[in-house]
XYZ file of C-alpha atoms in Angstrom:
672
model
C 0.112 0.186 0.165
C 1.697 3.119 -1.002
C 0.351 5.401 1.834
C 2.261 7.514 3.898
C 0.779 7.525 7.389
C 0.595 11.116 9.115
C 3.915 12.395 8.278
C 2.647 15.560 10.073
C 3.863 13.971 13.289
C 7.262 14.734 11.842
C 6.982 18.317 12.580
C 4.434 21.471 12.875
C 5.905 23.057 9.716
C 4.521 20.270 7.442
C 0.829 20.709 8.766
C 1.269 24.566 7.460
C 1.312 23.628 3.971
C -1.543 23.288 1.535
C -1.186 19.673 -0.092
C -0.883 20.662 -3.602
C 2.321 23.127 -2.382
C 3.600 19.913 -0.772
C 3.303 17.720 -4.026
C 5.048 20.505 -5.954
C 7.852 21.028 -3.427
C 8.564 17.088 -3.613
C 9.069 17.095 -7.406
C 12.188 17.228 -9.126
C 13.035 20.672 -10.655
C 12.556 19.426 -14.140
C 9.183 18.092 -13.576
C 8.278 21.353 -12.032
C 9.702 23.046 -15.044
C 7.401 21.083 -17.218
C 4.217 21.579 -14.785
C 5.235 25.327 -14.596
C 3.381 25.524 -18.387
C 0.261 24.785 -16.804
C 0.499 25.790 -13.062
C -0.715 29.563 -12.898
C 0.927 30.162 -9.560
C 4.793 28.779 -10.697
C 7.542 29.723 -12.649
C 10.939 28.035 -13.961
C 12.633 30.215 -16.079
C 15.810 27.963 -16.280
C 16.630 24.466 -15.780
C 19.875 22.429 -16.894
C 17.824 19.944 -18.949
C 17.234 22.418 -21.749
C 18.485 21.742 -24.879
C 20.456 24.258 -27.370
C 17.532 23.884 -29.444
C 15.746 26.448 -27.752
C 12.421 24.325 -27.282
C 12.534 22.372 -23.896
C 12.006 18.486 -24.441
C 7.987 18.344 -24.482
C 7.741 20.891 -26.944
C 10.305 19.308 -29.006
C 8.630 15.689 -28.812
C 5.173 17.440 -29.639
C 6.827 19.626 -32.667
C 8.486 16.163 -33.750
C 11.997 17.782 -33.309
C 13.619 15.289 -30.632
C 17.042 15.913 -29.354
C 19.617 14.133 -31.236
C 21.246 12.809 -28.015
C 19.534 11.492 -24.703
C 19.274 14.185 -22.443
C 20.498 13.231 -18.974
C 18.459 14.223 -16.020
C 20.041 16.045 -13.149
C 20.231 14.223 -9.794
C 18.746 16.750 -7.828
C 18.397 16.412 -4.170
C 17.170 19.789 -3.280
C 14.655 21.991 -4.765
C 16.959 24.531 -6.559
C 16.518 28.245 -6.853
C 15.320 28.081 -10.470
C 11.432 27.490 -9.530
C 9.476 30.010 -7.849
C 5.815 30.024 -6.589
C 3.308 32.585 -5.900
C 1.705 32.004 -2.234
C -0.944 33.141 0.098
C 0.873 32.958 3.334
C -1.448 33.717 6.658
C 0.153 34.777 9.619
C -0.464 34.244 13.610
C 1.319 37.358 14.402
C 1.771 41.047 12.514
C 5.166 40.391 10.868
C 5.656 41.876 7.294
C 1.987 41.758 6.628
C -0.882 43.977 6.719
C -1.797 42.939 10.799
C -5.697 43.797 9.909
C -5.526 41.454 6.859
C -2.837 38.614 8.777
C -2.306 38.044 5.248
C 0.446 38.458 2.430
C 1.036 37.509 -1.198
C 4.462 36.130 -1.149
C 6.764 35.034 -4.348
C 8.971 32.513 -3.172
C 11.685 30.256 -4.062
C 10.924 26.497 -3.478
C 13.920 25.822 -1.748
C 12.631 28.476 0.753
C 9.223 27.099 1.745
C 10.470 24.956 4.530
C 12.404 28.044 6.200
C 8.801 30.065 5.638
C 7.013 26.993 7.236
C 9.299 26.749 10.119
C 8.447 30.463 11.115
C 6.493 30.624 14.347
C 4.358 33.381 13.084
C 3.159 31.417 9.984
C -0.242 29.749 10.409
C -0.601 28.341 6.667
C 0.950 28.698 3.033
C -0.851 27.881 0.126
C -0.531 28.470 -3.895
C -2.219 31.017 -5.505
C -5.282 29.245 -7.138
C -5.720 29.192 -11.229
C -7.366 31.753 -13.226
C -9.006 30.730 -16.128
C -9.211 32.367 -19.530
C -12.359 33.866 -20.034
C -14.474 31.832 -22.106
C -17.071 34.605 -23.340
C -18.373 33.890 -26.801
C -18.197 36.324 -29.998
C -21.544 36.897 -31.529
C -21.538 36.053 -35.379
C -22.845 38.799 -37.745
C -22.410 42.740 -38.061
C -23.212 44.659 -35.325
C -24.393 48.431 -34.815
C -22.868 50.753 -32.391
C -24.797 50.921 -28.929
C -27.614 53.325 -28.429
C -26.378 56.404 -26.867
C -29.597 55.825 -24.942
C -29.464 51.945 -24.298
C -27.239 51.814 -21.150
C -28.520 55.520 -20.029
C -29.894 55.545 -16.473
C -32.264 58.216 -16.173
C -31.870 61.078 -13.656
C -28.136 60.588 -13.555
C -27.169 62.649 -16.113
C -23.521 63.237 -14.723
C -22.819 59.685 -15.356
C -20.424 59.096 -12.533
C -18.312 61.907 -13.192
C -16.799 61.474 -9.441
C -16.253 57.726 -9.349
C -13.423 55.531 -10.508
C -14.303 52.420 -12.212
C -11.723 49.677 -12.077
C -11.300 46.798 -14.219
C -9.171 43.451 -13.737
C -9.049 41.897 -16.700
C -6.974 40.255 -19.767
C -6.534 40.894 -23.527
C -5.040 44.822 -22.981
C -7.122 47.862 -22.868
C -7.314 49.884 -25.843
C -7.453 53.642 -23.898
C -7.619 54.923 -27.630
C -10.856 53.279 -28.866
C -13.411 56.081 -29.494
C -15.430 54.604 -26.585
C -12.916 55.913 -24.002
C -11.764 59.367 -25.900
C -12.812 63.016 -26.091
C -11.718 65.875 -27.775
C -10.782 69.152 -26.030
C -9.794 71.845 -28.408
C -6.954 70.252 -30.660
C -6.090 67.693 -28.240
C -7.653 64.110 -27.564
C -8.168 62.905 -24.023
C -8.756 59.595 -22.610
C -10.884 58.791 -19.620
C -8.518 56.129 -18.460
C -5.995 57.147 -15.534
C -3.896 54.156 -15.040
C -3.170 50.831 -16.321
C -1.113 48.495 -14.464
C 0.411 45.894 -16.740
C 1.220 43.052 -14.415
C 3.950 41.711 -16.905
C 4.773 45.160 -18.539
C 8.440 46.260 -18.407
C 8.584 49.714 -20.348
C 7.623 51.831 -17.244
C 8.066 51.556 -13.476
C 5.786 49.594 -11.484
C 3.372 51.071 -9.259
C 4.586 52.285 -6.068
C 4.416 49.316 -3.357
C 4.252 46.910 -5.893
C 7.510 45.281 -7.147
C 6.385 43.923 -10.607
C 4.919 45.258 -13.791
C 4.589 48.479 -15.062
C 1.988 51.313 -14.670
C 1.161 53.406 -17.699
C -0.211 56.925 -16.435
C -2.756 59.177 -18.131
C -0.109 61.731 -19.422
C 1.418 58.725 -21.064
C -1.571 57.546 -22.959
C -2.428 60.955 -23.945
C 1.186 61.982 -25.246
C 0.544 58.806 -27.593
C -2.967 59.993 -28.551
C -1.627 63.246 -29.570
C 1.650 62.215 -30.942
C 2.607 63.371 -34.742
C 3.930 59.520 -35.491
C 1.479 58.068 -37.741
C 0.950 54.738 -35.787
C -1.823 53.893 -33.453
C -1.622 55.507 -29.840
C -1.693 51.679 -28.180
C 1.179 50.793 -30.325
C 3.378 53.868 -29.138
C 2.606 52.967 -25.463
C 2.279 49.458 -25.751
C 1.180 46.625 -23.125
C 2.257 43.251 -22.807
C -1.207 42.063 -24.268
C -2.909 44.007 -27.142
C -5.618 41.242 -28.468
C -7.891 41.967 -31.128
C -11.478 41.755 -29.750
C -10.051 42.382 -26.318
C -11.842 41.082 -23.692
C -10.656 43.588 -21.134
C -11.597 46.322 -23.378
C -15.101 45.141 -24.235
C -15.551 44.504 -20.442
C -14.507 48.394 -19.728
C -16.680 49.471 -22.556
C -19.779 48.038 -20.961
C -19.145 49.635 -17.693
C -17.829 52.724 -18.354
C -17.508 53.544 -22.347
C -18.923 56.653 -23.724
C -21.796 54.751 -24.581
C -21.669 52.339 -21.376
C -23.455 52.917 -18.248
C -21.036 55.062 -16.034
C -19.985 56.964 -19.063
C -18.318 60.173 -17.336
C -16.057 58.123 -14.540
C -12.408 57.993 -14.743
C -11.462 54.306 -15.521
C -8.235 52.241 -14.431
C -7.361 48.906 -15.454
C -5.174 45.746 -13.842
C -4.025 43.632 -16.762
C -3.325 40.247 -15.461
C -0.652 38.137 -17.036
C -2.673 35.421 -18.053
C -1.579 33.991 -21.569
C -3.868 33.247 -24.517
C -5.526 29.670 -24.466
C -3.262 28.655 -27.048
C -0.045 29.864 -25.778
C 2.394 26.692 -26.051
C 4.691 28.484 -23.371
C 3.185 29.684 -20.025
C 6.107 28.684 -17.902
C 7.214 32.666 -17.031
C 3.985 33.699 -16.430
C 2.041 34.072 -12.813
C -1.593 34.174 -13.354
C -3.265 33.324 -10.048
C -5.449 34.603 -7.477
C -2.866 36.244 -5.750
C -2.496 39.031 -8.680
C -6.146 39.439 -8.544
C -5.846 40.371 -4.999
C -3.324 42.516 -5.193
C -5.023 44.253 -8.631
C -7.916 45.071 -6.010
C -5.305 46.598 -3.362
C -4.071 48.645 -6.173
C -7.206 49.908 -7.315
C -8.566 50.599 -3.887
C -5.579 52.594 -2.926
C -5.487 54.771 -6.426
C -9.045 55.392 -5.559
C -7.924 56.537 -1.883
C -5.321 58.781 -3.243
C -7.959 60.436 -5.886
C -10.327 60.675 -3.125
C -13.018 59.136 -4.961
C -15.289 55.930 -4.484
C -14.655 52.802 -6.621
C -16.266 50.084 -8.501
C -14.272 47.308 -9.388
C -15.218 44.333 -11.959
C -13.600 41.217 -12.445
C -14.565 39.181 -15.129
C -12.142 36.164 -14.175
C -12.918 33.284 -12.173
C -11.127 29.807 -10.615
C -12.643 26.913 -9.242
C -10.285 25.918 -6.299
C -11.366 26.133 -2.770
C -14.256 25.258 -0.704
C -16.726 27.762 -2.400
C -17.580 29.355 0.951
C -15.563 32.666 0.870
C -12.774 30.767 2.943
C -10.541 30.729 0.235
C -7.511 33.457 0.484
C -8.270 35.778 -2.442
C -12.038 36.160 -1.031
C -11.051 36.801 2.318
C -8.507 39.279 0.925
C -11.168 41.105 -1.112
C -13.610 40.718 1.890
C -11.003 42.587 3.763
C -10.532 45.554 1.481
C -14.323 45.776 1.071
C -14.600 46.711 4.693
C -14.078 50.533 3.698
C -17.003 52.493 2.522
C -17.292 53.607 -0.929
C -15.780 50.281 -2.372
C -17.490 47.677 -4.375
C -16.143 44.799 -6.369
C -18.486 42.749 -8.806
C -17.530 39.294 -10.058
C -18.850 37.330 -12.964
C -20.666 34.060 -11.847
C -19.013 32.003 -14.237
C -19.817 30.035 -17.349
C -20.194 26.526 -15.997
C -23.980 26.232 -16.191
C -24.250 23.958 -19.035
C -24.806 20.287 -18.238
C -25.453 18.252 -21.386
C -24.484 19.131 -25.283
C -26.844 21.717 -26.895
C -26.418 20.043 -30.618
C -23.562 17.948 -32.056
C -20.013 18.821 -31.555
C -20.922 20.985 -28.436
C -18.387 20.390 -25.563
C -19.722 23.095 -23.476
C -21.209 20.751 -20.858
C -17.376 19.893 -20.325
C -17.050 23.291 -18.627
C -20.349 22.681 -16.730
C -19.886 19.485 -15.137
C -17.597 20.740 -12.290
C -19.329 19.930 -9.035
C -20.806 16.811 -7.315
C -22.431 16.456 -3.899
C -24.037 13.977 -1.516
C -24.636 12.168 1.584
C -23.024 9.183 3.396
C -26.058 8.556 5.752
C -23.939 6.088 8.134
C -20.558 4.781 9.162
C -19.501 1.828 7.044
C -21.583 3.188 3.868
C -19.878 4.513 1.035
C -20.709 6.677 -1.894
C -19.000 6.709 -5.455
C -18.051 9.789 -7.515
C -17.238 9.156 -11.286
C -14.527 11.203 -12.790
C -13.924 11.095 -16.440
C -10.935 11.861 -18.364
C -11.152 12.199 -21.922
C -9.795 9.760 -24.414
C -10.525 8.746 -28.132
C -7.274 9.996 -29.569
C -6.612 12.890 -27.128
C -3.998 12.555 -24.718
C -4.684 14.653 -21.377
C -1.340 16.156 -20.778
C -2.762 18.663 -17.886
C -2.661 18.078 -14.324
C -6.433 17.598 -13.420
C -7.465 18.434 -9.603
C -10.695 17.464 -7.669
C -11.118 18.531 -4.243
C -13.910 17.082 -1.773
C -15.134 19.084 1.013
C -17.204 17.680 4.208
C -17.908 18.769 7.597
C -15.068 18.600 10.455
C -17.474 16.462 12.778
C -16.799 13.509 10.208
C -14.175 11.280 9.255
C -14.347 9.900 5.659
C -11.704 7.462 4.013
C -11.080 7.700 0.072
C -10.068 5.303 -2.469
C -9.283 5.875 -6.082
C -9.808 3.331 -8.708
C -8.186 4.701 -12.173
C -9.553 3.163 -15.408
C -8.531 -0.830 -15.608
C -6.432 -0.451 -12.862
C -6.090 -1.740 -9.114
C -7.818 0.589 -6.526
C -5.484 2.529 -4.239
C -6.768 3.310 -1.001
C -8.733 3.170 1.243
C -6.625 6.689 2.575
C -7.969 7.366 5.894
C -8.012 10.951 7.597
C -4.499 11.988 7.951
C -2.944 9.978 5.425
C -1.870 10.559 1.937
C -0.328 8.794 -1.383
C 2.154 11.672 -3.152
C 3.371 11.292 -6.658
C 2.667 7.727 -6.690
C 3.493 6.350 -10.306
C 0.750 4.246 -12.092
C 1.334 1.644 -14.515
C 1.862 3.341 -17.635
C 3.781 6.305 -16.000
C 1.106 9.104 -14.865
C 1.047 10.180 -11.285
C -1.797 9.970 -8.499
C -1.731 12.049 -5.262
C -4.329 11.684 -2.812
C -4.176 13.750 0.565
C -7.098 13.267 3.299
C -6.628 16.506 5.432
C -8.559 17.490 8.481
C -9.824 20.827 9.704
C -8.867 23.529 7.118
C -7.585 26.660 9.183
C -9.725 29.057 7.210
C -12.933 27.124 7.740
C -12.467 24.056 9.919
C -13.716 21.666 7.345
C -12.108 18.387 6.223
C -11.051 18.124 2.686
C -9.618 15.513 0.108
C -7.724 16.540 -2.350
C -6.808 14.594 -5.749
C -4.162 15.106 -8.345
C -3.826 13.313 -11.488
C -0.480 14.455 -13.336
C 1.012 13.494 -16.823
C 4.472 12.008 -16.374
C 6.495 14.820 -17.525
C 10.182 14.008 -16.904
C 12.249 15.340 -20.031
C 14.326 12.317 -21.133
C 11.161 10.227 -21.204
C 8.057 10.211 -23.424
C 5.110 12.339 -22.175
C 2.457 10.207 -20.626
C -0.942 11.558 -20.571
C -3.443 11.071 -17.785
C -5.195 7.531 -18.360
C -8.558 8.422 -19.942
C -11.622 6.854 -18.970
C -13.799 6.737 -15.717
C -11.764 7.317 -12.492
C -14.025 6.050 -9.491
C -13.569 7.762 -6.038
C -14.988 6.000 -3.248
C -15.915 7.841 -0.340
C -16.115 5.596 3.039
C -17.847 6.862 6.013
C -16.010 5.992 9.193
C -17.565 8.396 11.505
C -20.815 9.963 10.353
C -22.366 12.879 12.278
C -23.510 15.169 9.135
C -22.366 13.014 6.309
C -22.614 15.734 3.599
C -20.051 16.603 0.911
C -19.346 18.548 -2.079
C -16.737 18.497 -4.748
C -15.459 20.477 -7.472
C -13.264 19.786 -10.374
C -10.747 22.694 -11.259
C -11.522 23.325 -15.180
C -8.534 23.618 -17.501
C -8.599 25.856 -20.608
C -9.128 23.075 -23.361
C -6.367 23.909 -25.763
C -4.041 21.848 -28.198
C -0.586 21.204 -27.353
C 0.633 19.283 -30.622
C 0.658 15.875 -32.193
C 3.066 13.058 -31.582
C 2.635 9.973 -34.223
C -1.212 9.525 -33.921
C -1.538 11.271 -30.618
C -3.463 14.308 -30.263
C -1.712 16.177 -26.976
C -4.203 18.458 -25.084
C -5.296 20.600 -22.034
C -8.688 19.390 -21.705
C -10.971 19.727 -18.719
C -12.129 16.522 -16.827
C -15.559 16.449 -15.849
C -18.032 14.607 -13.560
C -20.092 11.612 -14.970
C -23.806 12.370 -15.451
C -24.441 9.956 -12.452
C -22.136 12.166 -10.318
C -22.929 15.329 -11.581
C -25.023 17.746 -9.698
C -26.525 20.597 -11.461
C -25.778 23.532 -8.747
C -22.890 25.235 -6.761
C -20.892 26.054 -9.660
C -20.599 29.636 -9.011
C -16.703 30.345 -9.353
C -14.951 30.390 -5.730
C -14.113 33.921 -6.168
C -17.681 34.940 -6.680
C -18.657 33.437 -3.451
C -17.287 36.312 -1.199
C -19.180 37.487 1.459
C -19.015 41.498 0.362
C -18.920 41.042 -3.607
C -21.779 41.200 -5.686
C -21.960 38.063 -8.155
C -23.463 38.288 -11.330
C -25.422 36.046 -13.577
C -25.993 36.238 -17.425
C -29.214 37.415 -18.551
C -30.593 36.563 -21.797
C -32.833 39.711 -22.373
C -34.252 38.374 -25.851
C -35.527 35.353 -24.382
C -36.574 36.492 -21.137
C -34.204 33.809 -19.090
C -31.002 33.024 -17.791
C -28.271 32.014 -20.551
C -27.892 28.300 -20.196
C -23.796 28.701 -19.566
C -24.657 30.801 -16.526
C -23.110 29.187 -13.170
C -25.493 28.315 -10.453
C -25.369 28.783 -6.681
C -25.729 28.555 -3.817
C -22.202 28.395 -1.977
C -21.251 25.359 -0.207
C -22.429 27.074 3.141
C -25.660 27.778 1.514
C -25.397 31.636 1.138
C -26.926 32.990 -1.871
C -25.008 33.455 -4.872
C -25.351 34.703 -7.535
C -27.028 38.067 -6.067
C -28.441 39.369 -9.458
C -29.026 39.024 -13.089
C -28.360 41.685 -15.556
C -27.651 41.525 -19.639
C -24.887 39.299 -21.002
C -26.017 37.922 -23.944
C -24.851 39.395 -27.220
C -23.778 42.662 -25.933
C -22.320 45.181 -28.312
C -19.334 47.141 -26.859
C -15.728 47.952 -27.904
C -13.797 45.959 -30.159
C -10.071 46.712 -29.095
C -7.299 47.054 -30.975
C -9.415 46.702 -34.138
C -7.477 47.196 -37.579
C -8.027 48.759 -40.508
C -11.494 47.672 -42.309
C -12.589 45.915 -38.987
C -15.751 47.126 -36.928
C -15.005 49.170 -33.976
C -17.785 47.254 -32.017
C -17.959 43.484 -31.521
C -20.794 41.587 -29.474
C -19.838 38.803 -26.939
C -21.703 36.715 -24.781
C -20.707 35.513 -20.958
C -21.279 36.479 -17.527
C -18.207 38.375 -18.086
C -20.312 40.830 -20.155
C -23.273 41.184 -17.389
C -20.974 41.673 -14.421
C -19.279 45.291 -15.763
C -22.972 46.506 -16.388
C -23.513 45.884 -12.545
C -20.528 47.532 -11.772
C -21.347 50.519 -14.016
C -24.659 50.877 -11.944
C -23.007 50.434 -8.762
C -20.687 53.439 -9.992
C -23.482 55.561 -10.322
C -24.801 54.406 -7.095
C -21.682 55.514 -5.303
C -21.833 59.027 -6.902
C -25.232 59.282 -5.409
C -24.192 58.230 -2.051
C -20.155 57.530 -1.873
C -20.505 56.436 2.038
C -22.641 53.152 1.005
C -20.627 49.834 1.934
C -20.487 46.953 -0.308
C -22.969 45.248 1.979
C -25.483 48.307 1.520
C -25.015 48.387 -2.183
C -25.728 44.352 -2.078
C -28.869 45.088 -0.084
C -30.274 47.804 -2.240
C -29.306 45.635 -5.291
C -31.457 42.475 -3.452
C -34.427 45.288 -2.467
C -34.903 46.833 -6.126
C -34.498 43.291 -8.272
C -37.287 42.155 -10.410
C -38.160 38.638 -10.927
C -37.823 36.748 -14.446
C -41.264 36.421 -15.725
C -43.284 33.906 -14.112
C -40.869 33.687 -11.272
C -41.292 34.929 -7.646
C -39.067 37.065 -5.401
C -37.466 34.203 -3.780
C -33.894 33.691 -4.669
C -33.230 31.347 -7.621
C -30.177 29.303 -7.866
C -29.447 30.787 -11.270
C -30.868 34.302 -11.584
C -30.244 35.408 -7.750
C -32.649 37.891 -6.581
C -33.769 38.604 -10.035
C -33.110 41.161 -13.055
C -31.318 44.257 -11.775
C -33.080 47.407 -11.911
C -30.649 49.923 -12.648
C -33.238 53.256 -12.046
C -34.456 51.615 -8.800
C -30.996 50.914 -7.556
C -29.575 54.652 -8.103
C -32.792 56.234 -6.650
C -32.623 54.015 -3.509
C -29.017 54.939 -3.260
C -29.899 58.747 -3.331
C -32.476 58.480 -0.856
C -29.679 57.299 1.690
C -28.987 61.087 2.014
C -32.202 61.747 3.183
C -33.356 61.541 6.792
C -36.882 62.161 7.870
C -37.526 63.014 11.407
C -40.803 61.724 12.941
C -41.944 64.016 15.863
C -43.624 61.822 18.659
């Protein structure tokens, strides 16, 4: 039995490290070099096993350019200083972190992990959670510019003039698009005041942050008014400038000249998330620590400008317990304790459970949640987890977390397709980097009392075989059976989530297609609820669903609630289907407008309305903003005022929200 029993007895430091970080730290450097291509919180810029050809061995195998001589695998006993990880570190004491939050986002070298864990002030260390590329759909056909009155909120002609709208997104921000510029005499001005490009290097990093570059309004306007015959965005470039830019489209909805909060100033944070078809991601950090710091940056900027701020995040992650206990949610909730701040998060596009037609694989992004109950001790429940096959070799790392009450004790066993069962693994036991027949790797951790929520959790990782001097071995396709065994049962309920991959081809070797492809639950195990992004489960954020206005219903792809602890997320629904907004970085002959669909489009509409609410009453707290939204929302046709798993409290009523916020100024004295 490949089980290590309670190694945590070896020292307190072991208990402080999240299982995934333990697994990563135990791997050889050359394996982590490969892992860094798909691990959002890891970079591995150099390694001895690289070849002179410029491609690392996996890329060479995919391209059919195998090295002429066999590579020698370094005999690495200690983790070298070439592998860095982004972590959230939770502290007992004050230390270097913000004492109110008792948390810090720290980039560390893996060989420093043990020393950090040995620090008596450290309570817990975890990897940043992976952010997934937005899967908004671009609508087909020609579009007309948005109506100037289409998103206008009657009664607020000032359009958010005294507010800052913050956008955290990808693809680049086209500050020169006509939806953000105005002419003042002979000069062109933009309403963008800052862009923090987290991978940029042409400008200094923003004060207090040690990476990226900060593009200021004066830089943008100098480019806009340059006599050089190049687009302004080419003269003041960002690390991402993608045609049909997601970030530009989102910003246009919230605060474009034809958007909702059309007179607000705009600031953006460009997350270093590579395109879904990028072959090499090993030099990028695109994890939840970067979103957390982006929120802090925008809140700090708003405070410096003495303005309230409404922030939109149309990115998500599926890691964690979906109960606001994940590190990024706790970080953002802390930032939102100050009045005059609000954060909207797209609920996610994981609502589809079955193919909508031939060739449709949208369901693979929707079958991410399972739940059930073990009724009594000695009983079992099975969870069927599907890894794709049919000529596709899955070379991504598949992750499943199962969460259950701290009052219970479950064991877990895993049966890979056509192989012997591993386990049962009892609480406090684990299997780490266990090599399966064929070569791929399996890790299982059965953990007690997570420090953030007190719940127990089981983490399972299916890893491809990535050593450079051996053939790449994908995760075995087929049905993986995960069996939960009741040892002590008081509550018995469990919830599980798969961390989805961006589906993207990696290349062909022989007759085998190499892919990163999302695994998913079988129909027998999938439960059509609780699919809201974990980032959208925060206590103080506003979680937004996608309303298909033309059909008066929630879009099939929109994620559903509630949270694991049965709170009501999403909060509200807003227009998110076939939404016309700015086409960023459009070229000659291209349309300056484009239509897209997703919760990514619904969320900035709400963020823009909140901007108008904060202009009407800048002292509103995020909790008050959410209360007003809930109070004024309208049910879909045929529905009631009850909260719904897909629509939240109903459809956003923008006019009523702003009017209710304005009434917060008024106080009526009643004479006894």
